[in-house]
Short mmCIF file of C-alpha atoms and ligand atoms in Angstrom, two decimals:
data_model
loop_
_atom_site.label_atom_id
_atom_site.label_comp_id
_atom_site.label_asym_id
_atom_site.label_seq_id
_atom_site.Cartn_x
_atom_site.Cartn_y
_atom_site.Cartn_z
CA MET N 1 124.95 117.28 38.04
CA GLY N 2 128.11 119.03 36.88
CA ARG N 3 129.17 122.44 38.09
CA GLU N 4 128.23 124.04 34.78
CA ASP N 5 124.68 122.78 35.11
CA SER N 6 124.17 124.03 38.58
CA VAL N 7 125.66 127.41 37.80
CA SER N 8 123.30 127.79 34.92
CA ASN N 9 120.52 126.61 37.22
CA GLY N 10 121.53 129.32 39.62
CA LEU N 11 121.44 131.84 36.82
CA MET N 12 118.25 130.55 35.26
CA THR N 13 116.24 133.65 34.42
CA THR N 14 115.35 134.80 37.84
CA ALA N 15 112.09 136.31 36.65
CA THR N 16 111.02 132.82 35.58
CA LEU N 17 111.98 131.43 38.92
CA ALA N 18 110.22 134.06 40.92
CA CYS N 19 107.11 133.38 38.89
CA VAL N 20 107.13 129.66 39.55
CA ALA N 21 105.74 129.94 43.05
CA VAL N 22 103.02 132.34 41.92
CA LEU N 23 102.11 130.11 38.99
CA ALA N 24 101.97 127.11 41.26
CA MET N 25 99.42 128.89 43.44
CA ALA N 26 97.44 129.98 40.39
CA SER N 27 97.39 126.44 39.05
CA VAL N 28 95.76 125.36 42.27
CA LEU N 29 92.96 127.83 41.71
CA LEU N 30 92.52 127.42 37.95
CA GLY N 31 93.07 123.67 37.90
CA TRP N 32 90.16 123.10 40.15
CA GLN N 33 87.79 125.47 38.39
CA LYS N 34 88.44 123.78 35.04
CA GLY N 35 87.72 120.35 36.40
CA ARG N 36 84.49 120.90 38.23
CA GLY N 37 81.70 118.40 37.89
CA GLY N 38 81.56 114.61 37.64
CA GLY N 39 80.85 113.40 41.16
CA GLY N 40 82.06 114.33 44.61
CA GLY N 41 81.43 117.49 46.59
CA GLY N 42 83.13 119.93 44.18
CA GLY N 43 82.60 123.11 46.18
CA ARG N 44 83.71 121.49 49.40
CA VAL N 45 86.81 119.98 47.79
CA GLN N 46 87.70 123.38 46.44
CA ALA N 47 87.18 124.99 49.83
CA LEU N 48 89.36 122.42 51.59
CA ILE N 49 92.15 122.78 49.02
CA TYR N 50 92.04 126.57 49.49
CA GLU N 51 92.30 125.98 53.19
CA PHE N 52 95.35 123.70 52.89
CA GLN N 53 96.90 126.15 50.50
CA HIS N 54 96.26 129.05 52.81
CA ARG N 55 97.54 127.27 55.89
CA CYS N 56 100.70 126.04 54.17
CA ALA N 57 101.48 129.32 52.42
CA LEU N 58 104.92 130.84 52.97
CA PRO N 59 104.90 134.37 51.61
CA LEU N 60 108.21 136.23 51.60
CA HIS N 61 107.69 138.02 54.92
CA LEU N 62 107.23 134.67 56.69
CA LEU N 63 110.18 133.11 54.89
CA ARG N 64 112.34 135.98 56.14
CA LYS N 65 111.19 135.46 59.71
CA ILE N 66 111.93 131.73 59.55
CA SER N 67 115.33 132.39 58.01
CA GLU N 68 116.14 134.89 60.79
CA ALA N 69 114.95 132.40 63.39
CA MET N 70 117.34 129.82 61.90
CA THR N 71 120.30 132.20 62.28
CA HIS N 72 119.22 133.06 65.80
CA GLU N 73 118.83 129.42 66.83
CA MET N 74 122.25 128.58 65.44
CA THR N 75 123.84 131.19 67.69
CA ALA N 76 121.77 130.00 70.66
CA GLY N 77 122.75 126.37 70.05
CA LEU N 78 126.44 127.32 70.02
CA SER N 79 126.16 129.32 73.25
CA THR N 80 125.00 126.70 75.71
CA GLU N 81 124.45 122.95 75.63
CA SER N 82 120.66 123.23 75.48
CA GLY N 83 120.42 126.77 74.09
CA SER N 84 118.32 125.63 71.15
CA ARG N 85 116.25 122.69 69.98
CA MET N 86 119.01 122.34 67.38
CA PRO N 87 121.94 120.69 69.15
CA MET N 88 124.66 122.24 66.89
CA LEU N 89 127.03 119.31 67.38
CA PRO N 90 130.83 119.61 67.07
CA THR N 91 132.18 117.01 64.65
CA PHE N 92 135.92 117.29 65.33
CA VAL N 93 136.38 117.67 61.59
CA GLU N 94 138.81 120.58 61.41
CA LYS N 95 140.32 119.85 58.03
CA MET N 96 138.82 119.02 54.70
CA PRO N 97 140.32 116.83 51.97
CA THR N 98 142.88 118.61 49.85
CA GLY N 99 143.08 116.29 46.85
CA ASN N 100 146.45 114.87 47.93
CA GLU N 101 144.93 111.83 49.66
CA LYS N 102 146.29 108.48 48.53
CA GLY N 103 145.57 104.84 49.26
CA VAL N 104 142.69 102.42 49.76
CA TYR N 105 139.86 103.43 52.08
CA TYR N 106 136.49 102.05 52.97
CA ALA N 107 133.20 103.61 54.04
CA VAL N 108 129.99 102.42 55.58
CA ASP N 109 127.03 104.69 55.02
CA LEU N 110 123.99 104.12 57.22
CA GLY N 111 121.22 106.56 57.61
CA GLY N 112 118.19 106.40 55.38
CA THR N 113 116.35 103.54 53.86
CA ASN N 114 119.50 102.11 52.31
CA PHE N 115 122.82 101.00 53.59
CA ARG N 116 126.02 101.13 51.52
CA VAL N 117 129.55 99.86 51.75
CA LEU N 118 132.20 101.23 49.47
CA ARG N 119 135.91 101.21 48.79
CA VAL N 120 137.94 103.72 46.88
CA LEU N 121 141.43 103.93 45.55
CA LEU N 122 142.67 107.49 45.89
CA GLY N 123 145.51 108.49 43.63
CA GLY N 124 146.51 111.93 44.91
CA ARG N 125 146.23 115.32 43.22
CA GLU N 126 146.61 114.17 39.62
CA LYS N 127 144.72 110.89 39.63
CA ARG N 128 142.03 111.61 42.26
CA VAL N 129 139.46 108.79 42.67
CA MET N 130 141.09 106.11 40.53
CA LYS N 131 138.63 103.37 41.26
CA GLN N 132 135.59 102.84 43.41
CA GLU N 133 133.25 99.98 44.13
CA PHE N 134 130.16 99.87 46.23
CA GLU N 135 127.25 97.73 47.29
CA GLU N 136 123.91 98.99 48.43
CA VAL N 137 121.12 97.13 50.18
CA ALA N 138 117.79 98.19 51.59
CA ILE N 139 117.69 97.94 55.38
CA PRO N 140 115.09 95.33 56.34
CA HIS N 141 112.44 97.06 58.44
CA PRO N 142 112.73 94.72 61.45
CA LEU N 143 116.34 95.83 61.84
CA MET N 144 115.22 99.45 62.20
CA VAL N 145 113.17 98.64 65.25
CA GLY N 146 115.01 95.63 66.69
CA THR N 147 118.09 95.46 68.89
CA SER N 148 121.35 97.24 68.43
CA ALA N 149 123.33 93.98 68.19
CA GLU N 150 121.11 92.85 65.29
CA LEU N 151 121.70 96.09 63.40
CA TYR N 152 125.47 96.17 63.94
CA ASP N 153 125.82 92.46 63.14
CA PHE N 154 124.02 93.06 59.86
CA ILE N 155 126.36 95.96 59.01
CA ALA N 156 129.46 94.06 60.12
CA LYS N 157 128.51 91.01 58.07
CA LYS N 158 127.99 93.03 54.87
CA LEU N 159 131.19 94.94 55.50
CA THR N 160 133.24 91.81 56.21
CA ASP N 161 131.97 90.11 53.03
CA PHE N 162 132.70 93.23 51.02
CA VAL N 163 136.22 93.74 52.39
CA SER N 164 137.12 90.11 51.87
CA ARG N 165 136.32 90.50 48.17
CA GLU N 166 138.92 93.23 47.70
CA SER N 167 140.68 92.66 44.38
CA SER N 168 144.40 93.03 43.71
CA GLU N 169 143.71 96.31 41.87
CA PHE N 170 143.07 97.74 45.30
CA SER N 171 145.22 95.60 47.56
CA THR N 172 148.46 96.33 45.71
CA HIS N 173 147.98 100.01 46.63
CA ALA N 174 146.94 99.49 50.24
CA ALA N 175 149.17 100.31 53.19
CA ALA N 176 150.16 97.40 55.43
CA GLY N 177 148.01 96.73 58.49
CA ALA N 178 144.34 97.34 59.13
CA ARG N 179 142.21 98.87 56.38
CA GLU N 180 140.78 102.21 57.42
CA LEU N 181 137.18 103.18 57.28
CA GLY N 182 134.96 106.25 57.34
CA LEU N 183 131.72 105.51 59.15
CA THR N 184 128.84 107.68 57.98
CA PHE N 185 126.18 107.41 60.63
CA SER N 186 123.35 109.79 59.86
CA PHE N 187 121.76 110.34 63.23
CA PRO N 188 122.48 112.86 65.99
CA ILE N 189 125.71 111.86 67.73
CA SER N 190 127.55 113.51 70.57
CA GLN N 191 131.17 113.18 69.48
CA HIS N 192 134.21 113.19 71.77
CA SER N 193 136.73 112.92 68.96
CA ILE N 194 136.86 112.35 65.22
CA ASN N 195 136.30 108.63 65.70
CA SER N 196 134.07 108.23 68.74
CA GLY N 197 130.62 109.38 69.72
CA LEU N 198 127.44 108.45 71.55
CA LEU N 199 124.14 108.15 69.76
CA ILE N 200 121.76 110.82 71.10
CA MET N 201 118.60 109.49 69.49
CA TRP N 202 117.23 107.75 66.44
CA THR N 203 115.28 109.52 63.69
CA LYS N 204 113.70 108.61 60.32
CA GLY N 205 111.74 105.61 61.54
CA PHE N 206 114.61 103.89 63.40
CA LYS N 207 113.85 102.99 66.98
CA ILE N 208 116.34 100.70 68.69
CA ALA N 209 116.11 101.40 72.38
CA ASP N 210 119.42 99.87 73.43
CA GLY N 211 121.32 101.82 70.76
CA VAL N 212 120.79 105.21 72.38
CA GLY N 213 123.76 106.29 74.50
CA GLN N 214 126.02 103.68 72.88
CA ASP N 215 129.33 104.55 71.27
CA VAL N 216 128.59 103.70 67.65
CA VAL N 217 132.22 103.08 66.71
CA GLN N 218 132.72 100.66 69.59
CA ALA N 219 129.44 98.91 68.78
CA LEU N 220 130.56 98.40 65.18
CA GLN N 221 134.07 97.27 66.20
CA GLN N 222 132.57 94.70 68.58
CA ALA N 223 130.27 93.41 65.85
CA MET N 224 133.26 93.21 63.48
CA ASN N 225 135.13 91.16 66.06
CA ARG N 226 132.18 88.78 66.26
CA GLN N 227 132.56 88.24 62.49
CA HIS N 228 136.27 87.34 62.84
CA GLY N 229 136.83 89.12 59.52
CA PRO N 230 139.67 91.29 58.20
CA LYS N 231 141.05 93.96 60.53
CA LEU N 232 139.46 97.38 60.11
CA ARG N 233 139.97 100.63 61.95
CA VAL N 234 137.32 103.39 62.02
CA ALA N 235 139.36 106.51 61.30
CA ALA N 236 136.45 108.94 61.06
CA LEU N 237 132.88 108.93 62.29
CA VAL N 238 130.84 111.41 60.27
CA ASN N 239 127.32 112.59 59.71
CA ASP N 240 126.08 112.36 56.08
CA THR N 241 126.03 116.17 55.81
CA VAL N 242 129.71 116.23 56.81
CA GLY N 243 130.57 113.45 54.37
CA THR N 244 128.77 115.32 51.60
CA MET N 245 130.55 118.54 52.44
CA ALA N 246 133.94 116.76 52.39
CA GLY N 247 133.06 114.99 49.13
CA GLY N 248 132.07 118.35 47.65
CA ARG N 249 135.17 120.16 48.91
CA TYR N 250 137.41 117.55 47.26
CA PHE N 251 136.18 118.81 43.89
CA ASP N 252 135.36 122.43 44.67
CA PRO N 253 137.19 124.63 47.19
CA ASP N 254 134.20 126.97 47.50
CA VAL N 255 132.04 124.37 49.27
CA MET N 256 131.11 125.87 52.65
CA ILE N 257 127.94 124.03 53.60
CA GLY N 258 126.65 120.46 53.30
CA ILE N 259 122.93 119.76 53.10
CA ILE N 260 120.95 116.55 52.90
CA LEU N 261 117.45 116.59 51.50
CA GLY N 262 116.57 112.92 51.45
CA THR N 263 114.61 110.65 53.76
CA GLY N 264 115.58 113.09 56.50
CA THR N 265 117.11 116.52 56.32
CA ASN N 266 120.07 118.25 57.93
CA ALA N 267 122.88 120.73 57.37
CA CYS N 268 126.48 121.32 58.46
CA TYR N 269 128.96 124.13 57.96
CA PHE N 270 132.34 125.44 59.14
CA GLU N 271 132.11 127.56 62.28
CA ARG N 272 134.87 129.67 63.77
CA ALA N 273 135.93 128.43 67.21
CA ASP N 274 135.58 131.87 68.79
CA ASN N 275 131.85 131.86 67.97
CA VAL N 276 131.32 128.75 70.08
CA HIS N 277 130.84 129.27 73.80
CA LYS N 278 129.34 126.02 75.00
CA LEU N 279 131.19 123.17 76.64
CA GLN N 280 131.25 119.68 75.19
CA ASN N 281 130.93 116.89 77.75
CA GLY N 282 131.89 119.45 80.40
CA LYS N 283 135.08 120.51 78.56
CA PRO N 284 135.79 123.61 76.51
CA LEU N 285 136.11 122.97 72.78
CA PRO N 286 139.39 123.77 71.03
CA LYS N 287 139.63 127.53 70.62
CA THR N 288 141.73 127.67 67.52
CA GLY N 289 140.70 127.62 63.91
CA SER N 290 137.30 126.32 62.93
CA MET N 291 135.39 123.11 62.98
CA VAL N 292 132.49 121.64 61.07
CA TYR N 293 129.25 121.74 63.07
CA ASN N 294 126.47 119.27 62.48
CA MET N 295 123.41 121.44 63.03
CA GLU N 296 120.80 118.68 63.17
CA TRP N 297 118.46 121.26 61.69
CA GLY N 298 115.68 118.67 61.49
CA ALA N 299 115.07 119.59 65.14
CA PHE N 300 114.65 123.29 64.31
CA TRP N 301 111.38 125.00 65.07
CA SER N 302 109.95 128.49 64.77
CA SER N 303 106.45 129.68 65.58
CA HIS N 304 106.34 131.23 62.07
CA ILE N 305 106.30 127.82 60.39
CA PRO N 306 102.81 127.21 58.99
CA THR N 307 101.20 123.97 60.14
CA THR N 308 97.91 122.17 59.65
CA HIS N 309 95.98 119.65 61.65
CA VAL N 310 97.47 117.01 59.37
CA ASP N 311 101.01 117.88 60.51
CA GLU N 312 99.96 117.64 64.13
CA GLN N 313 98.43 114.22 63.51
CA LEU N 314 101.47 112.98 61.63
CA ASP N 315 103.72 114.04 64.48
CA ALA N 316 101.46 112.62 67.19
CA GLU N 317 101.31 109.24 65.44
CA SER N 318 105.03 109.12 64.64
CA ILE N 319 107.52 107.07 66.64
CA ASN N 320 109.21 110.27 67.84
CA PRO N 321 106.39 112.71 68.68
CA GLY N 322 107.47 116.29 69.39
CA GLN N 323 110.87 115.70 67.78
CA GLN N 324 112.31 116.58 64.38
CA LEU N 325 109.41 118.89 63.54
CA TYR N 326 111.18 120.80 60.74
CA GLU N 327 112.27 117.45 59.28
CA LYS N 328 108.69 116.20 59.38
CA MET N 329 107.66 119.04 57.05
CA ILE N 330 110.61 118.76 54.69
CA GLY N 331 112.01 115.21 54.62
CA GLY N 332 111.19 112.66 51.96
CA MET N 333 110.12 110.19 54.60
CA TYR N 334 107.15 112.38 55.42
CA LEU N 335 105.99 114.31 52.34
CA GLY N 336 104.13 111.33 50.88
CA ASP N 337 102.35 110.75 54.14
CA ILE N 338 101.33 114.41 54.47
CA VAL N 339 99.78 114.13 50.98
CA ARG N 340 98.05 110.87 51.97
CA ARG N 341 96.59 112.46 55.07
CA MET N 342 95.35 115.49 53.16
CA LEU N 343 93.71 113.23 50.56
CA LEU N 344 92.08 111.23 53.31
CA LYS N 345 90.64 114.41 54.77
CA LEU N 346 89.40 115.42 51.32
CA ALA N 347 87.83 112.00 50.88
CA ARG N 348 86.14 112.05 54.27
CA GLU N 349 85.02 115.62 54.44
CA ALA N 350 84.48 116.52 50.80
CA SER N 351 83.79 113.21 49.02
CA LEU N 352 86.86 113.60 46.82
CA PHE N 353 86.57 110.00 45.61
CA SER N 354 82.85 110.14 44.81
CA GLY N 355 81.70 109.51 48.31
CA GLU N 356 83.95 106.53 48.96
CA VAL N 357 86.80 106.71 51.40
CA PRO N 358 89.43 104.46 49.83
CA GLN N 359 90.59 101.95 52.38
CA GLN N 360 94.12 102.18 51.00
CA LEU N 361 94.46 105.78 52.11
CA MET N 362 94.19 104.64 55.69
CA THR N 363 97.51 102.81 55.51
CA PRO N 364 100.32 105.01 56.81
CA PHE N 365 103.12 105.59 54.31
CA VAL N 366 101.25 103.86 51.46
CA LEU N 367 102.14 106.90 49.37
CA GLY N 368 105.84 107.65 49.16
CA THR N 369 107.57 110.83 48.11
CA PRO N 370 108.73 109.26 44.81
CA GLU N 371 105.04 108.80 43.90
CA VAL N 372 104.27 112.38 44.91
CA SER N 373 107.13 113.55 42.72
CA LYS N 374 105.86 111.51 39.76
CA MET N 375 102.29 112.78 40.11
CA HIS N 376 103.48 116.33 40.55
CA ALA N 377 105.55 116.10 37.37
CA ASP N 378 102.53 114.95 35.35
CA GLU N 379 101.88 117.52 32.63
CA SER N 380 99.46 115.43 30.55
CA ILE N 381 96.03 116.91 29.87
CA ASP N 382 94.21 114.00 31.48
CA LEU N 383 96.76 113.58 34.28
CA ARG N 384 97.32 109.97 33.36
CA VAL N 385 100.39 109.54 35.56
CA VAL N 386 98.31 110.62 38.53
CA ALA N 387 95.65 108.09 37.49
CA LYS N 388 98.24 105.32 37.14
CA THR N 389 99.88 106.11 40.46
CA LEU N 390 96.55 106.14 42.27
CA ALA N 391 95.65 102.86 40.56
CA LYS N 392 98.89 101.34 41.83
CA ILE N 393 97.79 101.91 45.38
CA GLY N 394 94.37 100.50 44.55
CA ILE N 395 92.38 103.66 43.77
CA HIS N 396 90.90 103.04 40.31
CA ARG N 397 88.58 104.98 37.96
CA THR N 398 89.14 108.53 39.13
CA TYR N 399 87.55 111.63 37.63
CA LEU N 400 89.78 114.27 36.09
CA HIS N 401 88.84 116.81 38.75
CA THR N 402 89.82 114.31 41.44
CA ARG N 403 93.21 113.86 39.82
CA ARG N 404 93.60 117.63 39.61
CA ALA N 405 92.92 117.89 43.30
CA VAL N 406 95.56 115.22 43.99
CA HIS N 407 98.02 117.11 41.81
CA ASP N 408 97.25 120.34 43.69
CA VAL N 409 97.83 118.68 47.05
CA CYS N 410 101.24 117.41 45.89
CA ASP N 411 102.07 120.95 44.85
CA ILE N 412 101.05 122.49 48.16
CA VAL N 413 103.11 120.01 50.19
CA ALA N 414 106.26 120.13 48.01
CA LEU N 415 106.16 123.91 47.75
CA ARG N 416 106.03 124.34 51.51
CA SER N 417 108.85 121.86 52.02
CA ALA N 418 111.12 123.51 49.45
CA ARG N 419 110.44 127.02 50.76
CA LEU N 420 111.16 125.94 54.33
CA ALA N 421 114.46 124.41 53.23
CA ALA N 422 115.36 127.61 51.37
CA ALA N 423 114.63 129.67 54.49
CA GLY N 424 116.99 127.40 56.43
CA ILE N 425 119.71 127.76 53.79
CA THR N 426 119.59 131.56 53.87
CA GLY N 427 119.68 131.39 57.68
CA ILE N 428 123.06 129.61 57.44
CA LEU N 429 124.32 131.97 54.74
CA ARG N 430 123.49 134.92 57.00
CA LYS N 431 125.32 133.27 59.91
CA ILE N 432 128.52 132.88 57.89
CA GLY N 433 128.22 136.27 56.22
CA ARG N 434 127.58 134.86 52.76
CA ASP N 435 124.09 136.24 52.15
CA GLY N 436 125.45 139.29 50.33
CA LYS N 437 123.90 141.69 52.83
CA ASN N 438 127.24 143.29 53.67
CA GLY N 439 127.64 144.22 50.02
CA GLU N 440 130.26 141.50 49.50
CA TYR N 441 129.60 138.73 47.07
CA THR N 442 131.71 135.59 47.35
CA ARG N 443 130.99 132.40 45.46
CA THR N 444 129.56 129.95 47.99
CA VAL N 445 128.87 126.38 47.04
CA ILE N 446 126.45 124.23 48.97
CA ALA N 447 127.09 120.51 48.57
CA MET N 448 123.69 118.85 48.27
CA ASP N 449 122.79 115.19 48.49
CA GLY N 450 119.70 113.09 49.10
CA GLY N 451 116.99 111.55 46.96
CA LEU N 452 114.46 114.32 47.50
CA TYR N 453 116.82 116.90 46.04
CA GLU N 454 118.17 114.64 43.36
CA HIS N 455 114.99 113.15 41.99
CA TYR N 456 112.31 115.79 42.52
CA ALA N 457 112.77 118.38 39.78
CA LYS N 458 109.94 120.72 40.81
CA PHE N 459 111.22 120.70 44.35
CA ARG N 460 114.62 121.92 43.15
CA ILE N 461 112.99 124.67 41.10
CA TYR N 462 110.95 125.79 44.11
CA ILE N 463 114.06 125.96 46.31
CA GLN N 464 115.88 128.05 43.74
CA ALA N 465 112.88 130.37 43.36
CA ALA N 466 112.62 130.91 47.12
CA LEU N 467 116.36 131.54 47.38
CA THR N 468 116.03 134.20 44.69
CA GLU N 469 113.22 135.86 46.64
CA LEU N 470 115.14 135.76 49.88
CA LEU N 471 118.62 136.71 48.71
CA GLY N 472 117.75 138.96 45.77
CA GLU N 473 118.71 138.57 42.14
CA GLU N 474 122.32 139.69 42.53
CA ALA N 475 123.33 137.76 45.65
CA VAL N 476 121.68 134.52 44.51
CA LYS N 477 124.07 134.33 41.55
CA TYR N 478 126.89 133.63 43.98
CA VAL N 479 125.13 130.84 45.82
CA VAL N 480 125.48 127.56 43.97
CA LEU N 481 123.59 124.45 44.99
CA GLU N 482 125.57 121.55 43.62
CA ASN N 483 124.34 117.98 43.76
CA PHE N 484 127.14 115.64 44.82
CA LYS N 485 125.41 112.36 44.31
CA ASP N 486 126.45 109.83 46.94
CA GLY N 487 128.89 112.43 48.22
CA SER N 488 128.46 111.27 51.80
CA GLY N 489 130.05 107.86 51.18
CA ILE N 490 133.01 109.15 49.15
CA GLY N 491 133.36 112.01 51.62
CA ALA N 492 133.64 109.52 54.48
CA THR N 493 136.48 107.69 52.71
CA LEU N 494 138.22 111.03 52.17
CA LEU N 495 137.85 111.99 55.82
CA ALA N 496 139.18 108.56 56.80
CA ALA N 497 142.20 109.33 54.59
CA CYS N 498 142.63 112.77 56.21
CA HIS N 499 142.62 111.14 59.66
CA SER N 500 144.59 108.04 58.72
CA GLN N 501 147.17 106.50 61.02
CA HIS N 502 149.21 105.61 57.97
CA GLY N 503 150.05 109.31 57.66
C1 BGC X 601 119.37 112.94 61.14
C2 BGC X 601 120.62 113.63 60.67
C3 BGC X 601 120.85 113.32 59.20
C4 BGC X 601 119.60 113.65 58.40
C5 BGC X 601 119.77 113.34 56.92
C6 BGC X 601 118.20 113.27 60.25
O1 BGC X 601 117.08 112.53 60.62
O2 BGC X 601 119.07 113.31 62.46
O3 BGC X 601 121.73 113.24 61.43
O4 BGC X 601 121.93 114.08 58.74
O5 BGC X 601 118.51 112.93 58.89
O6 BGC X 601 120.05 112.01 56.70
#
């Protein structure tokens, strides 16, 4: 999305935006009433949907409390090592790309369901990104739960193959010696420097016991050595939020925050050194200037966040119970499964599917967030996209009122997720004094990336509506959410260039 588009998004008649949330609620009520009849326990379905809606509701006063809790937790996490559930990790990124970067750089981007390798040719201020090439592959599930050597060997193999296919268009511009690489590793990492760091834990369905505590750069270098491929040096190890922020800043100097709304969720921002009081690995952090902090906001929690029994179950049955609770209500990895669990409850307790409990709904993750997004976007009178999507997972011949209920559940879950994310965003804006509350309005761009944000249109509208409620109609005009698609990969190459040994 270009800047123009997102500015106009930001300025989209705010009255319309503020109404969206209200209309969404109303559609839940009206939708059901219109579709009554035709099998199933209508009254009970309606009652359960009301209950979900009520339990997931985030009226403005709650949003404000959650947003304030976010600001508070940020300060706490910067004060002492375990001051908050959010680790607030220093990234050792103290400078952002300026546009003057030149040369050939590589990136590896690992973090969600896909894995990418890319190379770029940077041509300096005038020519910018002259050429880029990338390859993307889905990460086979066994690798997400296997051994660390298997995962790094897989990455190293793909990377070696990719680097060895570098064409002369790139190589004629490359500096002599090892190619340099930005490694985007989208998990919590305790960094010691710009290009080293220990993995704290896995998230998003990864669980590789021997990977925790390992230096990820060393692990990759060792795997590269096992491949006997071209020489590569990891110049920068970055989180995807940091890569996105750097990618955004390359094109827009007003980028202050990076946010991922994808399989998982997280945020980073520039923090002044004098606001940071904790030690890192027993040592004080540099006290000059500012540094990007990787918040790991997926670990955030506040008692004001509305939960249901379904959320508790999802967490308890996850591979990381008790962790990443905010992420489990927002991230694309989980929204589909929250919907599935709610539908299962509706089927069991209110005969949503005419008394049958579809076997398919018992399979965890059978419903993904892309399906939820498609069903939610269905505006047809007979909700035929909902029907088709349900049929794809083996639930055939549904009544219209059943499909309406499914549509309503998608709405409840996406609305809560978007409003929670908006509360987090305003929490950061408050922390950096960009929420307009001091009467000063400065254009602040938030670099966004991730499939949830990119592909789920209603979700984006809900975020914007909640931001308008929280910030007010004037201040929200200065906060621009800009989608930098695949920004994290490009950003990693740019940060590799900023930290290059070739000068
Ligand atoms: C990880 C973060 C990452 C986010 C988005 C979370 O699960 O802990 O490091 O930035 O997902 O990919």
